[in-house]
Coordinates of C-alpha atoms in Angstrom, one line a residue:
M1 CA -43.8 -9.7 -12.1
G2 CA -40.0 -9.2 -11.8
R3 CA -38.3 -6.3 -13.5
T4 CA -36.3 -7.5 -16.5
G5 CA -34.7 -6.4 -19.8
I6 CA -33.2 -2.9 -19.8
N7 CA -34.9 -2.0 -16.6
Y8 CA -32.4 -0.5 -14.1
G9 CA -34.2 -0.9 -10.8
K10 CA -32.8 1.7 -8.4
T11 CA -30.8 4.2 -10.4
S12 CA -29.6 7.7 -10.1
L13 CA -32.0 10.6 -11.0
A14 CA -30.1 11.1 -14.2
M15 CA -30.6 7.5 -15.3
E16 CA -34.3 7.6 -14.4
K17 CA -34.6 10.6 -16.6
H18 CA -33.0 8.7 -19.4
L19 CA -35.5 5.8 -19.0
E20 CA -38.5 8.2 -18.9
Q21 CA -37.3 9.6 -22.2
L22 CA -36.9 6.2 -23.8
E23 CA -40.0 6.6 -26.0
D24 CA -38.7 9.9 -27.3
L25 CA -35.2 8.4 -27.9
L26 CA -36.6 5.5 -29.9
L27 CA -38.8 7.8 -32.0
A28 CA -36.0 10.2 -32.6
H29 CA -33.8 7.4 -33.9
R30 CA -36.7 6.0 -35.9
L31 CA -36.4 2.6 -34.2
V32 CA -40.2 2.3 -33.5
S33 CA -43.3 4.0 -34.9
V34 CA -46.0 5.9 -33.0
E35 CA -48.4 3.0 -33.6
Q36 CA -46.0 0.4 -32.2
L37 CA -45.5 2.5 -29.1
R38 CA -49.3 2.9 -28.6
E39 CA -49.8 -0.8 -29.0
A40 CA -47.0 -1.5 -26.4
R41 CA -48.5 0.9 -23.9
E42 CA -51.9 -0.7 -24.2
S43 CA -50.4 -4.1 -23.5
Q44 CA -48.4 -2.6 -20.6
R45 CA -51.6 -1.6 -18.8
I46 CA -52.5 -5.3 -18.6
T47 CA -49.2 -7.1 -18.1
L48 CA -47.3 -4.4 -16.1
E49 CA -44.1 -5.3 -17.9
P50 CA -41.5 -2.7 -18.5
L51 CA -42.0 -0.9 -21.8
A52 CA -38.6 -1.9 -23.2
D53 CA -39.4 -5.6 -22.5
L54 CA -42.7 -5.4 -24.4
L55 CA -41.1 -3.7 -27.4
I56 CA -38.4 -6.4 -27.6
R57 CA -40.8 -9.3 -27.1
R58 CA -43.1 -8.0 -29.8
G59 CA -40.1 -7.7 -32.2
F60 CA -40.5 -3.9 -32.6
V61 CA -36.9 -3.2 -31.6
S62 CA -33.9 -5.3 -30.6
E63 CA -32.2 -5.4 -27.2
V64 CA -29.0 -4.2 -28.8
Q65 CA -30.7 -1.2 -30.3
I66 CA -32.2 -0.1 -27.0
L67 CA -28.8 -0.7 -25.3
K68 CA -27.1 1.5 -27.8
V69 CA -29.7 4.3 -27.5
L70 CA -29.5 4.4 -23.7
A71 CA -25.7 4.2 -23.7
A72 CA -25.5 7.1 -26.1
R73 CA -27.8 9.1 -23.8
A74 CA -25.7 8.2 -20.8
G75 CA -22.5 9.2 -22.6
V76 CA -20.9 5.8 -22.4
A77 CA -20.2 2.8 -24.7
P78 CA -22.7 -0.2 -24.7
W79 CA -21.5 -3.7 -23.8
N80 CA -23.6 -6.5 -25.2
L81 CA -23.0 -9.4 -22.8
S82 CA -24.8 -11.8 -25.1
Q83 CA -22.1 -11.4 -27.8
E84 CA -19.0 -10.0 -25.9
L85 CA -18.0 -12.2 -23.0
P86 CA -15.8 -10.7 -20.3
S87 CA -12.1 -11.7 -20.5
K88 CA -10.7 -14.0 -17.9
E89 CA -8.0 -11.4 -17.1
A90 CA -10.6 -8.7 -16.4
M91 CA -12.9 -10.9 -14.3
G92 CA -10.1 -11.6 -11.8
K93 CA -9.6 -7.9 -11.0
L94 CA -12.6 -7.3 -8.7
P95 CA -13.8 -9.4 -5.8
I96 CA -17.2 -11.0 -6.4
E97 CA -18.8 -9.4 -3.4
L98 CA -18.2 -5.9 -4.8
C99 CA -19.5 -7.0 -8.2
R100 CA -22.8 -8.2 -6.6
K101 CA -23.1 -5.2 -4.3
Y102 CA -22.7 -2.6 -7.0
Q103 CA -24.0 -4.7 -9.9
M104 CA -20.9 -4.3 -12.0
L105 CA -18.6 -6.7 -13.8
P106 CA -15.1 -6.1 -15.1
V107 CA -15.1 -7.1 -18.8
Q108 CA -11.8 -6.0 -20.4
V109 CA -8.3 -4.8 -19.6
R110 CA -6.6 -2.3 -21.9
G111 CA -3.2 -1.3 -20.5
D112 CA -4.0 0.5 -17.3
L113 CA -7.7 0.9 -18.2
L114 CA -10.3 -1.5 -16.8
M115 CA -13.7 -1.5 -18.6
V116 CA -16.5 -2.3 -16.2
A117 CA -20.0 -3.2 -17.3
M118 CA -22.6 -1.5 -15.1
R119 CA -26.4 -1.2 -14.9
N120 CA -25.8 2.4 -13.9
P121 CA -22.6 3.9 -15.4
Q122 CA -23.1 7.1 -13.4
D123 CA -22.8 5.3 -10.0
M124 CA -19.7 7.2 -8.8
P125 CA -19.3 5.4 -5.5
A126 CA -19.1 2.1 -7.4
I127 CA -16.6 3.5 -9.9
E128 CA -14.4 5.0 -7.1
T129 CA -14.5 1.6 -5.2
A130 CA -13.4 -0.3 -8.4
R131 CA -10.6 2.2 -9.0
A132 CA -9.3 1.9 -5.4
V133 CA -9.4 -1.9 -5.3
T134 CA -7.9 -2.6 -8.7
G135 CA -5.5 0.3 -9.1
Y136 CA -6.7 0.7 -12.7
R137 CA -8.4 3.6 -14.4
I138 CA -12.1 2.7 -14.8
E139 CA -14.2 3.1 -17.9
P140 CA -17.9 2.3 -17.2
V141 CA -19.9 0.7 -20.0
L142 CA -23.7 0.1 -20.0
A143 CA -24.9 -3.5 -20.0
N144 CA -28.3 -5.1 -20.0
E145 CA -29.3 -5.5 -16.4
T146 CA -30.7 -9.0 -16.7
R147 CA -27.7 -10.3 -18.5
L148 CA -25.4 -8.5 -16.1
S149 CA -27.1 -10.0 -13.0
R150 CA -27.0 -13.4 -14.6
A151 CA -23.3 -13.1 -15.4
I152 CA -22.5 -12.1 -11.8
D153 CA -24.6 -15.0 -10.5
N154 CA -22.8 -17.4 -12.8
L155 CA -19.5 -16.1 -11.5
L156 CA -20.8 -16.5 -8.0
D157 CA -21.7 -20.1 -8.7
G158 CA -18.4 -20.9 -10.2
R159 CA -19.8 -21.7 -13.7
N160 CA -18.1 -18.9 -15.5
H161 CA -14.4 -19.1 -16.3
G162 CA -13.8 -21.8 -13.6
N163 CA -14.1 -19.9 -10.3
V164 CA -12.4 -16.7 -11.5
G165 CA -11.6 -14.3 -8.7
A166 CA -12.2 -14.5 -4.9
T167 CA -15.7 -15.7 -4.1
V168 CA -16.9 -14.8 -0.6
A169 CA -20.3 -16.4 -1.1
Q170 CA -18.6 -19.6 -2.1
A171 CA -16.3 -19.4 0.9
M172 CA -19.4 -19.2 3.2
L173 CA -20.3 -22.7 1.9
E174 CA -16.9 -24.2 2.9
V175 CA -17.0 -25.7 6.4
K176 CA -13.8 -27.8 6.6
G177 CA -11.0 -25.2 7.1
A178 CA -8.7 -28.0 8.2
S179 CA -8.8 -29.5 4.7
L180 CA -6.4 -26.8 3.5
E181 CA -3.0 -28.2 2.8
D182 CA 0.4 -26.7 3.5
E183 CA 2.4 -25.3 0.6
E184 CA 6.0 -24.1 0.7
T185 CA 5.5 -21.4 -2.0
H186 CA 2.0 -20.1 -2.7
A187 CA 1.0 -19.1 -6.3
L188 CA -1.4 -16.3 -5.6
G189 CA -2.3 -15.7 -9.2
E190 CA -3.7 -19.2 -9.8
I191 CA -7.4 -20.0 -9.5
D192 CA -8.2 -22.4 -6.7
T193 CA -11.3 -24.5 -6.4
R194 CA -11.3 -24.1 -2.6
P195 CA -13.3 -20.9 -1.8
V196 CA -11.4 -19.8 1.3
V197 CA -8.1 -20.3 -0.5
S198 CA -9.4 -18.2 -3.4
L199 CA -10.5 -15.5 -1.0
V200 CA -7.1 -15.3 0.8
N201 CA -5.3 -15.4 -2.6
Q202 CA -7.5 -12.5 -3.9
I203 CA -6.8 -10.3 -0.8
L204 CA -3.1 -10.8 -1.0
A205 CA -2.8 -10.5 -4.8
D206 CA -4.9 -7.4 -5.0
A207 CA -2.8 -5.7 -2.3
I208 CA 0.5 -6.6 -4.0
R209 CA -0.8 -5.3 -7.4
M210 CA -1.8 -2.1 -5.7
R211 CA 1.8 -1.8 -4.4
A212 CA 0.6 -1.8 -0.8
S213 CA 3.2 -2.2 1.9
D214 CA 0.9 -3.8 4.5
I215 CA -2.4 -5.6 4.7
H216 CA -4.7 -5.4 7.8
L217 CA -7.5 -7.8 8.4
E218 CA -9.5 -6.2 11.2
P219 CA -12.5 -8.1 12.7
R220 CA -15.6 -6.0 13.7
A221 CA -18.9 -7.1 15.2
S222 CA -20.3 -8.5 12.0
V223 CA -17.7 -8.1 9.3
V224 CA -14.0 -8.2 8.8
E225 CA -12.5 -5.0 7.2
V226 CA -9.6 -5.3 4.8
R227 CA -7.3 -2.3 4.8
V228 CA -4.1 -1.8 2.9
R229 CA -1.3 0.8 3.4
L230 CA -0.6 2.8 0.3
D231 CA 2.2 5.4 0.5
G232 CA 2.1 5.1 4.3
Q233 CA -1.7 5.6 4.7
L234 CA -4.3 3.0 5.4
T235 CA -7.2 2.6 2.9
K236 CA -10.2 0.3 3.3
V237 CA -10.6 -1.8 0.2
Q238 CA -13.2 -4.4 1.1
E239 CA -14.9 -6.4 3.8
F240 CA -16.2 -10.0 4.2
P241 CA -18.5 -11.7 6.7
R242 CA -17.0 -12.4 10.2
A243 CA -18.2 -16.0 9.9
L244 CA -15.4 -16.5 7.5
L245 CA -12.7 -15.2 9.8
P246 CA -11.8 -18.6 11.5
M247 CA -11.3 -20.2 8.1
V248 CA -9.3 -17.3 6.7
T249 CA -7.2 -17.2 9.9
A250 CA -6.5 -20.9 9.6
R251 CA -5.5 -20.6 5.9
I252 CA -3.1 -17.7 6.6
K253 CA -1.6 -19.6 9.6
I254 CA -1.0 -22.7 7.5
M255 CA 0.6 -20.6 4.8
S256 CA 2.9 -19.0 7.4
E257 CA 3.6 -22.3 9.3
L258 CA 1.9 -21.2 12.5
D259 CA -0.1 -23.2 15.0
I260 CA -3.7 -23.2 13.8
V261 CA -5.1 -24.4 17.2
E262 CA -3.5 -21.6 19.2
H263 CA -6.0 -18.8 19.6
R264 CA -4.9 -17.2 22.9
L265 CA -1.3 -16.0 22.2
P266 CA 0.1 -13.7 19.5
Q267 CA 2.0 -15.4 16.7
D268 CA 4.5 -14.3 14.1
G269 CA 5.4 -16.0 10.8
R270 CA 6.2 -15.4 7.2
I271 CA 4.8 -16.4 3.8
T272 CA 6.7 -17.0 0.6
A273 CA 4.5 -16.4 -2.5
Q274 CA 4.7 -15.9 -6.2
L275 CA 2.6 -13.5 -8.3
D276 CA 3.0 -12.4 -11.9
G277 CA 6.4 -13.9 -12.0
R278 CA 7.6 -12.2 -8.9
D279 CA 8.8 -13.6 -5.6
I280 CA 7.0 -12.0 -2.6
D281 CA 7.8 -12.4 1.1
M282 CA 5.2 -11.4 3.7
R283 CA 5.8 -11.1 7.4
V284 CA 2.7 -12.2 9.3
S285 CA 1.5 -11.0 12.8
V286 CA -1.6 -12.6 14.4
L287 CA -3.0 -10.9 17.5
P288 CA -6.0 -12.1 19.5
N289 CA -8.6 -9.4 19.5
H290 CA -12.1 -8.8 20.9
H291 CA -13.9 -10.0 17.8
G292 CA -11.4 -12.5 16.6
A293 CA -7.8 -12.7 15.3
R294 CA -6.4 -9.4 13.9
I295 CA -3.9 -10.2 11.2
V296 CA -1.3 -7.9 9.7
L297 CA 0.9 -8.9 6.7
R298 CA 4.0 -6.8 5.8
I299 CA 4.7 -7.2 2.0
L300 CA 8.3 -7.4 0.9
D301 CA 8.7 -7.6 -2.9
R302 CA 12.2 -9.1 -3.4
S303 CA 12.1 -8.5 -7.1
S304 CA 11.4 -4.7 -6.9
A305 CA 14.2 -2.5 -8.2
L306 CA 16.8 -1.3 -5.7
L307 CA 16.9 2.5 -5.7
P308 CA 20.3 4.3 -5.8
L309 CA 21.0 6.9 -3.0
E310 CA 20.1 9.7 -5.4
G311 CA 16.6 8.2 -5.9
L312 CA 15.7 8.2 -2.2
G313 CA 15.1 11.9 -2.0
F314 CA 18.1 13.0 0.1
S315 CA 18.8 16.7 0.2
A316 CA 22.2 17.5 -1.4
H317 CA 23.6 18.4 2.0
N318 CA 22.6 15.2 3.7
L319 CA 23.5 13.1 0.7
G320 CA 27.0 14.5 0.8
L321 CA 27.4 13.8 4.6
F322 CA 26.0 10.3 4.3
R323 CA 28.4 9.4 1.4
K324 CA 31.3 10.6 3.5
L325 CA 30.3 8.3 6.3
I326 CA 29.8 5.1 4.3
T327 CA 33.2 5.5 2.6
K328 CA 35.0 5.4 6.0
P329 CA 37.0 2.2 6.5
Y330 CA 35.6 1.3 9.9
G331 CA 33.1 2.5 12.6
L332 CA 29.4 2.1 13.4
I333 CA 26.7 3.9 11.4
L334 CA 23.1 3.8 12.7
V335 CA 19.9 4.6 10.8
T336 CA 16.9 5.3 13.1
G337 CA 13.2 5.7 12.7
P338 CA 9.9 3.9 13.2
T339 CA 8.8 0.8 11.3
G340 CA 8.2 1.5 7.6
S341 CA 10.4 4.6 7.5
G342 CA 12.7 3.3 4.8
K343 CA 15.7 2.5 7.0
T344 CA 16.6 -0.8 5.4
T345 CA 16.1 0.7 1.9
S346 CA 18.6 3.4 2.7
L347 CA 21.2 1.0 4.0
Y348 CA 20.8 -1.3 1.0
A349 CA 21.3 1.7 -1.3
A350 CA 24.5 2.5 0.7
L351 CA 25.8 -1.1 0.3
N352 CA 25.0 -1.1 -3.4
E353 CA 27.1 2.1 -3.8
I354 CA 30.2 1.0 -1.9
K355 CA 30.3 -2.7 -3.1
D356 CA 33.2 -3.8 -5.3
V357 CA 35.2 -6.9 -5.9
S358 CA 37.9 -5.9 -3.4
R359 CA 35.4 -5.8 -0.5
N360 CA 33.7 -8.6 1.4
I361 CA 30.3 -7.2 2.3
M362 CA 28.1 -9.5 4.5
T363 CA 24.6 -9.0 6.1
C364 CA 22.4 -10.7 8.7
E365 CA 18.8 -9.7 8.2
D366 CA 15.3 -10.7 9.3
P367 CA 14.1 -11.1 6.5
I368 CA 16.2 -10.5 3.4
E369 CA 14.2 -7.7 1.7
Y370 CA 16.3 -7.2 -1.4
D371 CA 18.6 -9.6 -3.3
I372 CA 21.8 -7.6 -4.1
A373 CA 24.3 -9.1 -6.5
G374 CA 27.9 -9.1 -5.1
I375 CA 26.8 -9.1 -1.4
N376 CA 26.7 -12.1 0.9
Q377 CA 23.3 -12.1 2.6
S378 CA 22.1 -14.4 5.3
Q379 CA 18.8 -14.6 7.2
V380 CA 18.1 -14.8 10.9
N381 CA 16.1 -17.9 12.1
E382 CA 15.3 -17.6 15.7
K383 CA 13.2 -20.8 15.7
V384 CA 16.5 -22.8 15.4
G385 CA 18.5 -20.4 17.6
L386 CA 20.1 -18.4 14.8
T387 CA 19.7 -14.9 16.4
F388 CA 21.3 -11.7 15.2
A389 CA 24.0 -12.1 17.9
C390 CA 24.7 -15.7 16.9
Q391 CA 24.9 -15.0 13.2
L392 CA 27.0 -11.8 13.7
R393 CA 29.6 -13.8 15.6
A394 CA 29.7 -16.3 12.7
I395 CA 30.0 -13.5 10.1
L396 CA 33.0 -12.0 11.9
R397 CA 34.8 -15.3 11.3
Q398 CA 34.2 -14.9 7.6
D399 CA 36.7 -12.1 7.1
P400 CA 34.2 -9.3 6.3
D401 CA 35.1 -5.7 5.4
V402 CA 31.5 -4.3 5.8
V403 CA 28.7 -5.8 7.9
L404 CA 25.0 -4.9 7.8
V405 CA 23.1 -5.9 10.9
G406 CA 19.4 -5.7 10.2
E407 CA 18.4 -4.4 13.6
V408 CA 20.0 -3.8 17.0
R409 CA 17.5 -5.4 19.4
D410 CA 19.4 -6.2 22.5
Q411 CA 22.6 -5.6 24.4
E412 CA 24.4 -8.7 23.1
T413 CA 23.9 -7.7 19.5
A414 CA 24.8 -4.1 20.1
E415 CA 28.1 -5.1 21.9
I416 CA 29.2 -7.5 19.1
A417 CA 28.4 -4.8 16.5
I418 CA 30.3 -2.1 18.4
R419 CA 33.4 -4.4 19.0
A420 CA 33.3 -5.3 15.3
S421 CA 33.4 -1.7 14.3
M422 CA 36.4 -1.2 16.7
T423 CA 38.4 -4.0 15.0
G424 CA 38.5 -2.6 11.5
H425 CA 35.0 -3.3 10.2
L426 CA 32.4 -0.8 8.9
V427 CA 29.2 -1.8 10.6
L428 CA 25.7 -0.5 9.5
S429 CA 22.5 -1.2 11.4
T430 CA 19.1 0.2 12.4
L431 CA 17.5 1.3 15.6
H432 CA 14.1 2.4 16.7
T433 CA 14.3 6.0 18.0
N434 CA 12.5 9.3 17.2
D435 CA 15.6 11.3 16.2
A436 CA 19.3 10.9 15.6
P437 CA 20.7 12.1 19.0
S438 CA 18.3 9.8 20.9
A439 CA 20.0 6.8 19.5
I440 CA 22.9 7.5 21.9
N441 CA 20.7 7.3 25.0
R442 CA 18.9 4.2 23.6
L443 CA 22.1 2.3 23.3
I444 CA 23.2 3.4 26.8
D445 CA 19.8 2.3 28.2
I446 CA 20.2 -1.2 26.8
G447 CA 23.5 -1.6 28.7
I448 CA 26.2 -0.2 26.3
S449 CA 29.1 1.6 28.1
P450 CA 29.2 5.3 27.0
T451 CA 33.0 5.0 26.7
L452 CA 32.7 1.9 24.4
L453 CA 30.0 3.7 22.3
S454 CA 32.0 6.8 21.9
T455 CA 35.0 5.0 20.4
S456 CA 33.0 3.3 17.7
L457 CA 30.1 5.5 16.6
I458 CA 30.8 7.6 13.6
G459 CA 27.3 8.8 12.5
I460 CA 23.6 8.5 13.1
M461 CA 20.8 9.2 10.6
A462 CA 17.2 9.6 11.5
Q463 CA 14.6 9.2 8.7
R464 CA 10.9 9.5 7.8
L465 CA 9.0 9.1 4.6
V466 CA 6.6 11.8 3.4
R467 CA 4.2 11.4 0.5
L468 CA 5.0 13.3 -2.7
L469 CA 2.4 15.6 -4.1
C470 CA 0.9 14.3 -7.4
R471 CA 2.5 16.4 -10.2
N472 CA -0.7 16.1 -12.3
C473 CA -3.1 17.7 -9.9
R474 CA -1.2 19.7 -7.1
A475 CA -2.3 23.3 -6.8
K476 CA -0.4 26.4 -5.5
D477 CA -2.0 28.4 -2.7
V478 CA -1.3 31.2 -0.2
A479 CA -0.1 29.8 3.1
T480 CA -2.4 30.2 6.1
S481 CA -1.3 32.1 9.2
D482 CA -0.3 29.0 11.0
E483 CA 1.7 27.8 8.0
A484 CA 3.4 31.1 7.5
K485 CA 4.4 31.2 11.2
V486 CA 6.5 28.1 10.6
L487 CA 7.7 28.7 7.1
S488 CA 8.5 32.5 7.2
P489 CA 11.9 32.1 9.0
Y490 CA 12.9 30.0 6.0
H491 CA 11.4 32.1 3.3
P492 CA 11.3 35.9 3.7
G493 CA 8.3 37.6 2.2
P494 CA 4.9 36.1 1.1
V495 CA 4.9 32.3 1.5
S496 CA 3.1 30.0 -1.0
V497 CA 2.5 26.3 -0.5
W498 CA 1.3 23.5 -2.7
R499 CA -1.8 21.5 -1.8
P500 CA -3.1 18.0 -2.9
C501 CA -6.2 17.9 -5.1
G502 CA -6.7 14.4 -6.4
C503 CA -7.0 12.9 -9.9
D504 CA -7.1 9.5 -11.7
A505 CA -3.3 9.3 -11.7
C506 CA -3.1 9.3 -7.9
H507 CA -6.4 7.5 -7.2
G508 CA -7.9 10.6 -5.9
T509 CA -5.5 11.0 -2.9
G510 CA -3.5 13.9 -4.2
Y511 CA -0.2 12.1 -3.5
K512 CA 1.9 9.7 -5.6
G513 CA 5.1 8.1 -4.3
R514 CA 7.3 9.0 -1.3
L515 CA 10.6 10.5 -0.4
A516 CA 12.9 10.5 2.6
V517 CA 13.4 13.5 5.0
N518 CA 16.4 13.1 7.2
E519 CA 18.7 14.4 9.9
L520 CA 22.3 13.3 10.0
L521 CA 24.5 13.6 13.0
P522 CA 28.2 13.1 12.3
V523 CA 30.2 12.0 15.4
P524 CA 33.6 13.6 15.3
S525 CA 36.0 13.6 18.2
E526 CA 34.3 16.5 19.9
I527 CA 31.0 14.7 20.1
Q528 CA 32.7 11.4 21.0
Q529 CA 34.1 13.1 24.0
M530 CA 30.7 14.4 25.0
I531 CA 29.2 10.9 24.7
S532 CA 31.9 9.4 26.9
T533 CA 31.3 12.0 29.6
G534 CA 27.5 11.7 29.5
A535 CA 26.7 15.1 28.2
P536 CA 23.0 16.0 27.8
L537 CA 21.5 15.3 24.3
E538 CA 20.8 19.0 23.8
F539 CA 24.5 19.8 24.1
I540 CA 25.3 17.1 21.6
R541 CA 22.6 18.4 19.3
Q542 CA 24.0 22.0 19.5
A543 CA 27.6 20.7 18.8
G544 CA 26.3 18.8 15.8
L545 CA 25.0 22.0 14.2
V546 CA 28.7 23.1 13.7
H547 CA 29.5 19.8 12.0
G548 CA 26.6 19.8 9.5
F549 CA 23.8 18.4 11.5
T550 CA 20.5 19.8 10.2
P551 CA 17.3 19.0 12.2
M552 CA 14.8 16.9 10.3
Q553 CA 12.2 19.7 10.6
D554 CA 14.4 21.9 8.5
D555 CA 14.6 19.2 5.8
A556 CA 10.8 18.8 5.9
V557 CA 10.2 22.5 5.6
A558 CA 12.5 22.7 2.6
R559 CA 10.4 20.0 0.9
V560 CA 7.2 21.9 1.6
L561 CA 8.6 25.2 0.2
S562 CA 9.9 23.3 -3.0
G563 CA 6.4 21.9 -3.6
E564 CA 7.5 18.3 -3.2
T565 CA 5.0 17.7 -0.4
S566 CA 2.3 19.6 1.5
F567 CA 2.6 21.2 4.9
E568 CA -0.1 18.9 6.2
E569 CA 1.9 15.8 5.1
A570 CA 5.1 17.1 6.7
K571 CA 3.3 17.7 10.0
R572 CA 2.0 14.2 9.9
V573 CA 5.4 12.7 10.3
V574 CA 7.7 15.4 11.7
F575 CA 7.3 17.5 14.9
F576 CA 7.4 21.2 14.5
D577 CA 7.1 22.3 18.1
D578 CA 10.6 23.5 18.6
L579 CA 11.4 24.2 14.9
L580 CA 11.7 28.0 15.3
S581 CA 14.2 27.7 18.2
A582 CA 16.3 25.2 16.3
K583 CA 16.3 27.4 13.3
T584 CA 17.2 30.5 15.4
Q585 CA 20.1 28.7 17.0
A586 CA 21.4 27.3 13.8
L587 CA 21.5 30.6 11.9
P588 CA 24.2 32.4 14.0
K589 CA 26.4 29.3 13.9
A590 CA 26.0 29.0 10.1
A591 CA 27.0 32.7 9.8

């Protein structure tokens, strides 16, 4: 006979102990008599039913009473699924495959708290998974196992609340991926009767609500892993059967207007979506892989607040230098760094600071990441031949004062930008290099004349993003010998560092939020002369120290010593190999 009623099947040792003590609990609460227990035990020898089921069937005690007793024993609240139905809002928070795997069901949302009905409220892996996926604080409540399993099955079958959430098992039943229709703007928050559509919507909506910057769909031998990037780090949030990958890939390609029958070549596209009243853009990259198409989506929330320069985490020194550069009437300013290092955010903050009614500020971007009032923004469309170079030529005929070029990708774009900066325009752009001085060699490598570059370049800033330590749980500690070796030149005497711990506020990571670490190289006449004559970068770097250039390593160390980030996090994004030599050389010049 199957196990029913309050029976918990496989539980933790603590829960098994609670069940073994059920008789004592019922007697202590005077819910049954000794005679009733004896009668139930005699029947149990014949029927082999769980004791709780027998007591309920014979009318000695109610299901609610047993639920309350066990919940009190477990230290959680009871949730009677026969009387308190889960809310529609709550049920959309967790994917159905996780509910079935861990036998849990979200039942109510209270602010940033999600109440989850469970057969075992002490199942910590299940609780941690729910917290990572939803971004909510989790409060487990105890539910009747049979009713909980039935509620999950109903959700799986689409009978409860009209197909709420993403249903992987339902998607397995869908065989006609080509029936999915094209949509210009996709409402991710709406329930869809098509299982694969619901699955894709759930993956995208969950990542956006977690404030992720990227979504990775990575096919393995038997499953597809879904990972999201939170504060610069990838975290696995779920997986689904690999049999669904062709349909999921087709759906994402349709949303991003890509060729669904092309499986051999990489493809790039974009998705425009709406969620919770917000407009979301996603850049899509599809790459053929060993086990199927690997898909990465970059999330761009156009409705998110634009930070001021002070909110980006600049040091006071670098903030002052950067403000001097962006207030110059003409010249070329470059911001360098890898993808996802906050380059565009810094340039947007700069434009937002210098805009006024007397200036015509124009941009050409791919895509437009923020909508800024008072600035004329336009988007590149290479499919129709509207490249950065083509659009930049058109912008220069629009009488601009300040021009933002999203990225310098080729010689043609770089030459137009440089010539624009030489004819009375302030031009800002981004470039992919590891540090600020390397941008000079990068432009020369793509074909820019050193003489031409030297007459236009006025400043280069390199940038990285480091995670901020969570203020609720960070802990102060004595620096190790390796840490002290790097930090001691900056802090005479015993060195202390702050370390991540992990709490509910930071989802157990120990970090919450990010800030920028920078190095800013001004290009005065002395350095312009060095560029035009082809001086080595090391000489340019040394000359920059006199004019306020501070290596990025120095900025990162300052953030470690101030407790804003950890030494491990700083090392993750910044090289420390030649830190001591840079510091040693900088000190005499500063003196």
